[in-house]
XYZ file of N, CA and C in Angstrom:
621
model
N 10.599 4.448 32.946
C 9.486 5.130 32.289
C 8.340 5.313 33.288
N 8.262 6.811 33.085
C 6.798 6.980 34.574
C 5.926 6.068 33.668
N 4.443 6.235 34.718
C 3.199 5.832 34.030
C 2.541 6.475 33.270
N 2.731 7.924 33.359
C 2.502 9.172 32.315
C 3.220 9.131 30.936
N 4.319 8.295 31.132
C 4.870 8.024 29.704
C 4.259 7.028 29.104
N 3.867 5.941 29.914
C 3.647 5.187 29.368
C 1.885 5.112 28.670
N 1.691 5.917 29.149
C -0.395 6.334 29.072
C 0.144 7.159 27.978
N 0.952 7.920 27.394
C 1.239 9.030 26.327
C 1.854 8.546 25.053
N 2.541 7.103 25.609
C 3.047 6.230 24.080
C 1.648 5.512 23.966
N 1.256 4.849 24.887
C -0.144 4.426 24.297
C -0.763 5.218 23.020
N -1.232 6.341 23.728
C -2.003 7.206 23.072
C -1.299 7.440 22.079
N -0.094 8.044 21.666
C 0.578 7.939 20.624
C 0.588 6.564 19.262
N 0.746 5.490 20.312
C 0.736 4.035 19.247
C -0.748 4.067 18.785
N -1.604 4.615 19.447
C -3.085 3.963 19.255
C -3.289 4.628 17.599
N -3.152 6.404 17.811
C -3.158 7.497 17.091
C -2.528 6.876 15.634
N -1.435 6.653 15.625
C -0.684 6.422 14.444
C -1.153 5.151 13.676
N -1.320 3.934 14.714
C -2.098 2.971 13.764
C -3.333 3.510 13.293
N -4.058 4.450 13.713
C -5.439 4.791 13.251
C -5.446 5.544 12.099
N -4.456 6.489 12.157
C -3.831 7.474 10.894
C -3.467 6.390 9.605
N -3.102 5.318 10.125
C -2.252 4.325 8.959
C -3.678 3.805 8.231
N -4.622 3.099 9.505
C -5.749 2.143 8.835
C -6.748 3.207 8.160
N -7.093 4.419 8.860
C -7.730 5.442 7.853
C -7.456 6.154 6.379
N -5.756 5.657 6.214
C -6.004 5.992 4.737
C -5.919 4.602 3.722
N -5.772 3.829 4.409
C -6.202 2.934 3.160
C -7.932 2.301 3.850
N -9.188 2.689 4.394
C -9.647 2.735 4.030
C -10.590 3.361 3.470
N -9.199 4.928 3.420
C -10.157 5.953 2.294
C -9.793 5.794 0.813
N -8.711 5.142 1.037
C -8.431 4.511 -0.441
C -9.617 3.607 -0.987
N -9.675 2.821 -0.412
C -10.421 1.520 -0.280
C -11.812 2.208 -0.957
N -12.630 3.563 -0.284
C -13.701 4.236 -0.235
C -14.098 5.162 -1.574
N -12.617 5.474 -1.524
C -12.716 6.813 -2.829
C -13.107 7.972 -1.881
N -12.514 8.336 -0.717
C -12.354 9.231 0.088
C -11.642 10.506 -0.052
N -11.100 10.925 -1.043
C -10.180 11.217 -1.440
C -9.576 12.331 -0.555
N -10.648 13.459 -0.265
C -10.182 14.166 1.126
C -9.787 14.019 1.991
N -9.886 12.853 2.700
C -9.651 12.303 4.038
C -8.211 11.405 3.880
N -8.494 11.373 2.679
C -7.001 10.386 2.365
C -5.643 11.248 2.613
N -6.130 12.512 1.675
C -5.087 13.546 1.703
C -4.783 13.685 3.465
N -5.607 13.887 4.018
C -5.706 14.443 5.290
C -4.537 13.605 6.297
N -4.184 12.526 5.886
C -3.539 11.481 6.570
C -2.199 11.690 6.666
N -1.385 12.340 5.342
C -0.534 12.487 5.056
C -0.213 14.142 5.381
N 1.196 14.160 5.470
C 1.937 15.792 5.080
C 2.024 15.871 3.211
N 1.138 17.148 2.551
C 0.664 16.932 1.559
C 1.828 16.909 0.612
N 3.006 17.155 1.066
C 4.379 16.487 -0.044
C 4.858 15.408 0.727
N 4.306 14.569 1.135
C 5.003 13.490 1.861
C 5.110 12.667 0.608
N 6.414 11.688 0.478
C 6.884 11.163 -0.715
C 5.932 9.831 -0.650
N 5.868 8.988 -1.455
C 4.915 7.857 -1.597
C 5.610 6.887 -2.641
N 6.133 5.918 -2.348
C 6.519 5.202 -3.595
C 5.980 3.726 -3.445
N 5.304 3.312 -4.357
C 4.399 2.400 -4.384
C 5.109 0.983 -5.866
N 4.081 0.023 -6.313
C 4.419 -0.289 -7.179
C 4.022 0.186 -8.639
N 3.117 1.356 -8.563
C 2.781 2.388 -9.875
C 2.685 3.335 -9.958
N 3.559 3.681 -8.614
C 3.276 5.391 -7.997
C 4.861 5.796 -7.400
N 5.325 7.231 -7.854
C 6.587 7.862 -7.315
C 6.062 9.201 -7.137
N 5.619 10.193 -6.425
C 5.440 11.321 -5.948
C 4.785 11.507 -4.515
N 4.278 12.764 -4.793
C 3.831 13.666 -3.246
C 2.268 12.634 -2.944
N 1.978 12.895 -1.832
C 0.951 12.448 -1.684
C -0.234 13.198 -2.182
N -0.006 14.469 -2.262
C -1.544 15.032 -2.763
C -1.854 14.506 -4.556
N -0.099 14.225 -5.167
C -0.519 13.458 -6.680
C -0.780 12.393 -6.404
N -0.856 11.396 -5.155
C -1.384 10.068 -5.157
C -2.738 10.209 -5.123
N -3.479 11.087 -4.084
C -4.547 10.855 -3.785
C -5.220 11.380 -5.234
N -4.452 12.129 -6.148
C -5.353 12.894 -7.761
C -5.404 11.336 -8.221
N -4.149 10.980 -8.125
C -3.586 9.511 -9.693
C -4.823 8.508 -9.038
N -4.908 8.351 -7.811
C -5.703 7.433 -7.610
C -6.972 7.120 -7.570
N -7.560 8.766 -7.671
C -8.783 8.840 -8.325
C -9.171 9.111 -9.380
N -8.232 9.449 -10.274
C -8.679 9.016 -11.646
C -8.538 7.488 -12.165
N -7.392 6.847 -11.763
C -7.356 5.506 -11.735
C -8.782 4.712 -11.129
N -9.089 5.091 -10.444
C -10.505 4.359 -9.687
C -11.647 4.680 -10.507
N -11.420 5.778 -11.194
C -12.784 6.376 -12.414
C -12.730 5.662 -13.552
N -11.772 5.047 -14.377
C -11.593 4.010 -14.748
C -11.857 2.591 -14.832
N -11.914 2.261 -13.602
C -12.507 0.646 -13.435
C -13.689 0.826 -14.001
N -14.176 -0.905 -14.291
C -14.690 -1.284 -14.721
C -15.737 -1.292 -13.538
N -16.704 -1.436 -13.755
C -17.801 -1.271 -13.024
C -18.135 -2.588 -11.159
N -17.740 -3.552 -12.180
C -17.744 -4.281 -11.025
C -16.373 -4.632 -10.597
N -15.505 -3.874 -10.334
C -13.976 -4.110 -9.857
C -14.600 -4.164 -8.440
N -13.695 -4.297 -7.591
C -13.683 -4.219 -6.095
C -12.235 -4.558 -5.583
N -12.015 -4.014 -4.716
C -10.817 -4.001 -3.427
C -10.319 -3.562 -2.360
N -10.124 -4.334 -1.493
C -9.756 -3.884 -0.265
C -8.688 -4.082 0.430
N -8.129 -3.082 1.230
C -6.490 -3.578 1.841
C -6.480 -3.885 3.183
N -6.114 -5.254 3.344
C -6.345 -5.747 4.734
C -4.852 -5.381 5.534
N -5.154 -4.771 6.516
C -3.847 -4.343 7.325
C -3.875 -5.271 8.672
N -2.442 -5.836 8.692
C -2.352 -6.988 10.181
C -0.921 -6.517 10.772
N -1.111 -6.788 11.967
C 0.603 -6.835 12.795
C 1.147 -5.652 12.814
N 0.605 -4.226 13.125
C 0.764 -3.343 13.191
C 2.248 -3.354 14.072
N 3.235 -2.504 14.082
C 4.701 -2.594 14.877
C 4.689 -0.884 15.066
N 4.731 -0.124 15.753
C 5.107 0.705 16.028
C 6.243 1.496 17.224
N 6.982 2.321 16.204
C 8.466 2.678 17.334
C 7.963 3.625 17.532
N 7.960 4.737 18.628
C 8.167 6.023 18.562
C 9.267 6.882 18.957
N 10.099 7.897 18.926
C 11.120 8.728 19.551
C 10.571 10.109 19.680
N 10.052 10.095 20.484
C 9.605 11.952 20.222
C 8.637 12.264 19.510
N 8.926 13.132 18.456
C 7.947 13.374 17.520
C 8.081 12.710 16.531
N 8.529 11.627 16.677
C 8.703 10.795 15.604
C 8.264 9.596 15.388
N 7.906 8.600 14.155
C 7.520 7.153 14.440
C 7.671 6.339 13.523
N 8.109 5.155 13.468
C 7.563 4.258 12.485
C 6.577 3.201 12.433
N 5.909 3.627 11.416
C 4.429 1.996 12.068
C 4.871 1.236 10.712
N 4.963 -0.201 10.879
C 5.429 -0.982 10.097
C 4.380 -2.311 10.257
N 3.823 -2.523 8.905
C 2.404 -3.788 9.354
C 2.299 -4.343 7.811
N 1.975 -5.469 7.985
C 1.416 -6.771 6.576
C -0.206 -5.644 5.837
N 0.371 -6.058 4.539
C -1.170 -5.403 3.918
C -1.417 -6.685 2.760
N -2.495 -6.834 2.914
C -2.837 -7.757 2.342
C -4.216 -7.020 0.832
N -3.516 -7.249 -0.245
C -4.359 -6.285 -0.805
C -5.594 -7.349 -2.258
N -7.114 -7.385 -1.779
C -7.996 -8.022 -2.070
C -8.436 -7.395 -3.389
N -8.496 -7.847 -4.916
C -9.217 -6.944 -5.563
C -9.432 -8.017 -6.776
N -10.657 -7.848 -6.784
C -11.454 -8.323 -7.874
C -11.821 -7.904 -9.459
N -11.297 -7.941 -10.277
C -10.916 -7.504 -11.619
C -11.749 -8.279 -12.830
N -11.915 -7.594 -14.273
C -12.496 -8.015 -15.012
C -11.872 -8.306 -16.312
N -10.562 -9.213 -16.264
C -9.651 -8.581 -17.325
C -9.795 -9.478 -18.782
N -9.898 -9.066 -19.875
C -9.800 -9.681 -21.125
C -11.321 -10.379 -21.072
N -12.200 -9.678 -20.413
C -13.773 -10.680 -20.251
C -13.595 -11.795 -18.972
N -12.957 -11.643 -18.762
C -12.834 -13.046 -17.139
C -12.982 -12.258 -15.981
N -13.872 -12.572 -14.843
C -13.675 -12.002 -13.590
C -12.601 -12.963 -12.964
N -11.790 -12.459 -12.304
C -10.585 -12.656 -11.154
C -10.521 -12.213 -10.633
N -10.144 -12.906 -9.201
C -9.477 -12.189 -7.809
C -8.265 -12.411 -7.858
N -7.373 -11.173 -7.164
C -6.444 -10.946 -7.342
C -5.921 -10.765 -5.808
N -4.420 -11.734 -5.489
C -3.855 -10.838 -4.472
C -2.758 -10.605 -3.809
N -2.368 -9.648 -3.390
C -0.986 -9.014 -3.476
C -0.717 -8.891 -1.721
N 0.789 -9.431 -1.630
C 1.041 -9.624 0.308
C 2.506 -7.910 -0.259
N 2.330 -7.629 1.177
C 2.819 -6.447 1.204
C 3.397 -6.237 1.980
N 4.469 -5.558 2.795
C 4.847 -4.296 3.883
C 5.004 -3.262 3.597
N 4.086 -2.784 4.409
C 3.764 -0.882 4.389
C 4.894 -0.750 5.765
N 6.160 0.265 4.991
C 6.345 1.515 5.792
C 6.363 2.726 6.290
N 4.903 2.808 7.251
C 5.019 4.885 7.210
C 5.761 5.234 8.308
N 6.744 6.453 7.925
C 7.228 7.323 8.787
C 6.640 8.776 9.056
N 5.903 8.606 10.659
C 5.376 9.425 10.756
C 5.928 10.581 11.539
N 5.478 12.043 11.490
C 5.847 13.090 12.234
C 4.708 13.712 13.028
N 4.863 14.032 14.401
C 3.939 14.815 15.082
C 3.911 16.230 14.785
N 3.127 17.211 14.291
C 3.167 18.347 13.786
C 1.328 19.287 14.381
N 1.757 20.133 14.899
C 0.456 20.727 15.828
C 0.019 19.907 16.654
N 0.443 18.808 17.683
C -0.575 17.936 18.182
C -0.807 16.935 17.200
N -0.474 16.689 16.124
C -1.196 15.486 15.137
C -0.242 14.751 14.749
N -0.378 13.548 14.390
C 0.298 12.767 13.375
C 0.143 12.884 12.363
N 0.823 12.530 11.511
C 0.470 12.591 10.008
C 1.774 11.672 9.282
N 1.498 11.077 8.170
C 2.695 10.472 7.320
C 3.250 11.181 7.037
N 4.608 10.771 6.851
C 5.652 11.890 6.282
C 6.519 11.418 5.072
N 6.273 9.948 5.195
C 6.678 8.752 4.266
C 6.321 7.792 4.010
N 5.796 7.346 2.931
C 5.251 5.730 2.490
C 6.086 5.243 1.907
N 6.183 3.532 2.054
C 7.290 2.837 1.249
C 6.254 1.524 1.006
N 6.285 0.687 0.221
C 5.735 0.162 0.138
C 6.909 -1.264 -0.475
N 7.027 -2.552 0.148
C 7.585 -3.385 -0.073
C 7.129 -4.797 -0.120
N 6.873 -5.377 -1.915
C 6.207 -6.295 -1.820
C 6.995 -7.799 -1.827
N 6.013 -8.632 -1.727
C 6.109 -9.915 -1.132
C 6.170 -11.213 -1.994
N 4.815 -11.423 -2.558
C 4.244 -12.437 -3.571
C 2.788 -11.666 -3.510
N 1.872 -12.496 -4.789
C 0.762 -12.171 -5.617
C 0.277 -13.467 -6.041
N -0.901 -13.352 -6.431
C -1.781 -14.383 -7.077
C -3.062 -14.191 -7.529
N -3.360 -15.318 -8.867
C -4.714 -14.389 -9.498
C -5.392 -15.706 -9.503
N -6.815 -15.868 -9.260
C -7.342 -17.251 -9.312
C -9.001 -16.397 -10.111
N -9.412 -17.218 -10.434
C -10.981 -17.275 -10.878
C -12.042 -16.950 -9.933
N -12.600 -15.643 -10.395
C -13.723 -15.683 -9.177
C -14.885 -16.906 -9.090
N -15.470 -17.368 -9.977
C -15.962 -18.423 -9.863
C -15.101 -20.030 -10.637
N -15.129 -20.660 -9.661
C -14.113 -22.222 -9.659
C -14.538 -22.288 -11.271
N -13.596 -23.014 -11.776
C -13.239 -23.600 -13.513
C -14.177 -22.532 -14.461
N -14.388 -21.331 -14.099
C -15.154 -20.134 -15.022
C -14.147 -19.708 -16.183
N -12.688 -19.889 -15.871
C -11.581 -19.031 -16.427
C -10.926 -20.555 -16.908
N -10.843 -20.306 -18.464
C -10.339 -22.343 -18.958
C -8.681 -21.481 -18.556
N -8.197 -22.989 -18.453
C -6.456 -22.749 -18.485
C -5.272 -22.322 -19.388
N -6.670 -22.303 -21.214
C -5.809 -21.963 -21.881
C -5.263 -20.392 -21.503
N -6.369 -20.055 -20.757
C -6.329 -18.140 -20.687
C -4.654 -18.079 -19.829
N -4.613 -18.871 -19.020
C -2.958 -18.485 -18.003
C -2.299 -19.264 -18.877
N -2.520 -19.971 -19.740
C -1.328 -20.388 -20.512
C -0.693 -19.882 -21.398
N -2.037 -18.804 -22.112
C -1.343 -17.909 -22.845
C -0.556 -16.839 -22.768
N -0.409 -16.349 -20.974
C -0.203 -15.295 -20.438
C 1.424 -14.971 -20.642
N 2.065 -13.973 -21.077
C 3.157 -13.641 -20.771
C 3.756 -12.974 -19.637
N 3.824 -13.442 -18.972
C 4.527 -12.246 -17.547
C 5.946 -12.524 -17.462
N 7.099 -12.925 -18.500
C 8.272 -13.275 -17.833
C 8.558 -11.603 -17.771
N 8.413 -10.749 -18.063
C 8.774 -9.186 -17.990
C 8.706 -9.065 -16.857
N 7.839 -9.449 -15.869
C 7.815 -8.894 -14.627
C 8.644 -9.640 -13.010
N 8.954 -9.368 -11.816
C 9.173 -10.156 -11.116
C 8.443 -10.905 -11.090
N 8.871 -12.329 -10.779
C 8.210 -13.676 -10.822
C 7.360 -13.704 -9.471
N 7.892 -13.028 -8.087
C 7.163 -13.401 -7.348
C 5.697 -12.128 -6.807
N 5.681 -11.337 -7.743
C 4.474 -10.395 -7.827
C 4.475 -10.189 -9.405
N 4.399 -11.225 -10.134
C 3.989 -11.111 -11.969
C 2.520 -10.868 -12.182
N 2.041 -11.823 -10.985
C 0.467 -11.391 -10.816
C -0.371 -9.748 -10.964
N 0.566 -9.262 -9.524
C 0.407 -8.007 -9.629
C 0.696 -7.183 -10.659
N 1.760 -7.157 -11.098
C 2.022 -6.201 -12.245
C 1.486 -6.395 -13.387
N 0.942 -7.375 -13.896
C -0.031 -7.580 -14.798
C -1.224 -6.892 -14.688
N -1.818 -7.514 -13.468
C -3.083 -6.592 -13.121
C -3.215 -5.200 -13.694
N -2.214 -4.878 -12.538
C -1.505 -3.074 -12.403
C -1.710 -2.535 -13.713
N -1.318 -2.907 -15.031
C -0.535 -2.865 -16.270
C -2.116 -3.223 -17.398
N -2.844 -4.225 -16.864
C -3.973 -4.352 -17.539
C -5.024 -3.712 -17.744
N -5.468 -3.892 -16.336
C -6.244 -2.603 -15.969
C -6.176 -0.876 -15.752
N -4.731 -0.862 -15.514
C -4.794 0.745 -15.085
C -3.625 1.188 -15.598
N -3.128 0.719 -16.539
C -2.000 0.594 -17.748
C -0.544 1.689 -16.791
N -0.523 1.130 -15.260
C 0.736 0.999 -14.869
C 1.537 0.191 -15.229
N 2.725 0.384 -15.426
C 3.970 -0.112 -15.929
C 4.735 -0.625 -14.572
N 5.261 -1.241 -13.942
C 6.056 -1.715 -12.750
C 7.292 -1.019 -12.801
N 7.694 0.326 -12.030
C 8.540 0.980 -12.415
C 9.656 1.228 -10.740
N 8.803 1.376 -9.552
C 9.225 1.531 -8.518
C 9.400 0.343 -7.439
N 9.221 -1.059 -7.887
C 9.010 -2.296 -7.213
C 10.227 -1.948 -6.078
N 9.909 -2.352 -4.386
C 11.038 -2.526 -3.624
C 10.362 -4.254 -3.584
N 11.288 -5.213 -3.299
C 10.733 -6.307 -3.316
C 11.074 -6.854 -2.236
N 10.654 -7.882 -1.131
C 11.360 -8.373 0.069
C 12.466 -9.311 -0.389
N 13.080 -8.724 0.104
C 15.014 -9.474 0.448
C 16.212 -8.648 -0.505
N 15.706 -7.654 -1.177
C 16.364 -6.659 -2.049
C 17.178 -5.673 -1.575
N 17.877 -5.204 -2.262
C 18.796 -4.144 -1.623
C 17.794 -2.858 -1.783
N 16.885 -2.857 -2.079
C 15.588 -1.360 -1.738
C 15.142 -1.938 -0.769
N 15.198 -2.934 -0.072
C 14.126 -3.106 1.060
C 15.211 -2.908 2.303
N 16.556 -3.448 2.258
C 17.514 -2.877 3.128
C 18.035 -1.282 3.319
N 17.654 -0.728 1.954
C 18.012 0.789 2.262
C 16.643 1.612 2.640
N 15.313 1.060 2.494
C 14.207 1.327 2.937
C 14.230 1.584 4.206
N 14.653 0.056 5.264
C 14.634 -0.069 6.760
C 15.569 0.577 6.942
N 17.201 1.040 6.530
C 18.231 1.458 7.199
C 17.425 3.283 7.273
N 16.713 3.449 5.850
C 15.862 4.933 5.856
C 15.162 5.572 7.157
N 14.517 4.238 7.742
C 13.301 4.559 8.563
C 14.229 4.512 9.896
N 15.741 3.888 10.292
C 16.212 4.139 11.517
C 16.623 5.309 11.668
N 17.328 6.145 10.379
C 18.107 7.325 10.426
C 16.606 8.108 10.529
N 15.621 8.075 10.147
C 14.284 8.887 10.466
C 13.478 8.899 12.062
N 13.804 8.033 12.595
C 13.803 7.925 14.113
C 14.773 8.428 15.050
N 15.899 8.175 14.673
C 17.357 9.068 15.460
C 16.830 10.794 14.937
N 16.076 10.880 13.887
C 16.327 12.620 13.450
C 16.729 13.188 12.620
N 17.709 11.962 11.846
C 18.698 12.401 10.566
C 17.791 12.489 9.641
């Protein structure tokens, strides 16, 4: 590899993590333009309350955000960024750690959800852009924003055996607040999370 290649994957790796961390924190913002902007505007998106194009994510997700309750809050912490590239092609693969503070049944809670984001990206005019989101979760957890504020009868009464056990947290949330249903879960160690990664190699070869 000359040094010109290697100054051009730079620039390439730098580009694509920046494309990745700019739309979730236009998510994060209520950006909604800039969000779109990140993506190819039918790029597919499958999330844990979301199956379509990206330009219906960036609509669903701002009406979903018009909704909250006034003092909600959240933010998606992105770590360990991995990026391949082949050409015009890439995958950036990184931990999201997703922070959000909720008001549910009269109780404030924090809420939080471990993640892997996979985007497959394409170079198109000079630019990057997503071409695919996958989203594959981990575990969840909901604790009290302020220590012993929330008595124990409240989680005792809770039903979540409906949901996976190791994100029940999340889908409750999801389901409480923004009356998503858990419909697209890939979960880590699942056979969606193996046909996810086998997705993103045949998307690097070209296939």
């Amino acid at each position: 590899m000359t040094d010109q290649t290697k100054i051009q994957t730079i620039i390439d790796k730098f580009e694509i993590i920046e494309v990745s961390t700019i739309s979730f924190c236009c998510r994060d913002k209520g950006d909604w333009d800039n969000l779109a902007r990140c993506f190819d505007p039918d790029a597919p998106i499958t999330t844990s309350w979301f199956k379509g194009t990206a330009r219906q994510f960036a609509e669903q997700s701002k009406n979903m955000m018009d909704n909250h309750h006034p003092t909600d809050t959240q933010r998606h912490m992105m770590a360990n960024p991995r990026v391949t590239v082949n050409g015009n092609r890439a995958v950036c693969e990184y931990y999201l750690i997703l922070h959000q503070g909720r008001t549910l049944d009269g109780h404030e809670l924090d809420l939080q959800t471990w993640s892997v984001t996979m985007d497959l990206f394409e170079k198109r005019n000079d630019a990057w852009l997503i071409a695919k989101r996958k989203m594959i979760y981990e575990k969840s957890r909901m604790d009290p924003r302020n220590f012993g504020a929330v008595p124990q009868s409240y989680y005792d009464q809770l039903d979540l055996s409906r949901y996976p056990a190791a994100v029940k947290f999340h889908c409750y949330r999801n389901e409480k607040s923004s009356g998503h249903s858990p419909q697209n879960l890939i979960l880590k160690g699942s056979p969606e999370e193996k046909a996810a990664r086998q997705e993103a190699l045949q998307w690097l070869s070209g296939k």
